[in-house]
Tab-separated table of C-alpha atoms in Angstrom:
chain	number	residue	atom	x	y	z
A	11	UNK	CA	152.785	184.055	92.257
A	12	UNK	CA	156.867	183.887	93.600
A	13	UNK	CA	158.632	180.573	93.291
A	14	UNK	CA	158.199	178.582	96.885
A	15	UNK	CA	161.009	177.788	98.998
A	16	UNK	CA	163.377	174.668	98.309
A	17	UNK	CA	163.067	172.034	100.387
A	18	UNK	CA	164.232	170.041	102.353
A	19	UNK	CA	161.448	171.450	104.468
A	20	UNK	CA	162.011	170.274	108.124
A	21	UNK	CA	160.209	170.178	111.688
A	22	UNK	CA	162.060	172.199	114.170
A	23	UNK	CA	159.620	171.048	116.656
A	24	UNK	CA	156.831	172.599	118.507
A	25	UNK	CA	155.492	173.009	115.296
A	26	UNK	CA	158.078	175.147	113.554
A	27	UNK	CA	158.990	174.216	109.922
A	28	UNK	CA	162.258	175.703	108.563
A	29	UNK	CA	164.209	175.110	105.011
A	30	UNK	CA	167.807	175.731	105.356
A	31	UNK	CA	168.450	178.240	107.645
A	32	UNK	CA	165.426	180.074	106.864
A	33	UNK	CA	161.795	179.880	108.632
A	34	UNK	CA	158.799	178.850	106.621
A	35	UNK	CA	156.192	178.666	109.040
A	36	UNK	CA	154.627	177.742	112.739
A	37	UNK	CA	151.593	175.590	113.444
A	38	UNK	CA	149.117	176.659	116.142
A	39	UNK	CA	146.767	174.036	116.634
A	40	UNK	CA	145.709	171.485	118.552
A	41	UNK	CA	147.100	168.796	115.515
A	42	UNK	CA	150.191	171.129	114.939
A	43	UNK	CA	151.936	168.359	114.781
A	44	UNK	CA	150.193	166.213	112.230
A	45	UNK	CA	150.191	169.091	110.209
A	46	UNK	CA	153.580	170.884	110.009
A	47	UNK	CA	154.541	166.683	108.905
A	48	UNK	CA	152.145	167.066	106.364
A	49	UNK	CA	153.720	170.624	105.240
A	50	UNK	CA	157.023	169.702	105.398
A	51	UNK	CA	156.336	166.734	103.116
A	52	UNK	CA	155.135	169.381	100.575
A	53	UNK	CA	158.085	169.674	98.812
A	54	UNK	CA	158.871	165.803	98.418
A	55	UNK	CA	155.083	165.395	96.997
A	56	UNK	CA	155.104	168.080	94.949
A	57	UNK	CA	158.500	166.746	92.676
A	58	UNK	CA	157.497	162.906	93.335
A	59	UNK	CA	153.886	163.916	91.539
A	60	UNK	CA	155.624	166.149	89.119
A	61	UNK	CA	157.339	162.862	88.305
A	62	UNK	CA	154.439	160.432	89.066
A	63	UNK	CA	153.412	162.371	85.346
A	64	UNK	CA	156.034	162.685	83.161
A	65	UNK	CA	156.456	158.975	83.602
A	66	UNK	CA	153.122	157.921	83.000
A	67	UNK	CA	152.614	160.879	80.037
A	68	UNK	CA	150.781	157.356	77.749
A	69	UNK	CA	147.770	157.602	79.693
A	70	UNK	CA	147.498	161.374	80.304
A	71	UNK	CA	143.611	160.929	80.120
A	72	UNK	CA	143.194	159.154	83.027
A	73	UNK	CA	141.780	160.768	85.578
A	74	UNK	CA	143.551	160.839	88.281
A	75	UNK	CA	146.473	162.557	85.842
A	76	UNK	CA	143.641	165.700	85.905
A	77	UNK	CA	143.455	165.354	89.767
A	78	UNK	CA	147.812	165.600	89.722
A	79	UNK	CA	147.457	168.791	87.295
A	80	UNK	CA	145.217	170.374	89.657
A	81	UNK	CA	146.864	169.713	92.705
A	82	UNK	CA	149.808	171.041	91.219
A	83	UNK	CA	148.242	174.007	89.358
A	84	UNK	CA	146.467	174.399	92.766
A	85	UNK	CA	150.838	174.668	94.735
A	86	UNK	CA	151.559	177.072	91.679
A	87	UNK	CA	148.859	179.379	92.717
A	88	UNK	CA	146.705	178.653	89.000
A	89	UNK	CA	143.800	177.629	91.105
């Protein structure tokens, strides 16, 4: 899997998501604004989740850490 486009991502109107001068994608569903907001937040959430795991290494067996590691693996193309 290639590396994803670094953030920040932003909503550029009508469900369009951009990063820098590039185009990430466009959402066409009836709930496009909510979905676009979630997608635009993805890089920030990814980095926050990685930071959270690094800060809480002493509790690495807690179930929430397994869920966090699984989410990061999925984001990295390892589901």
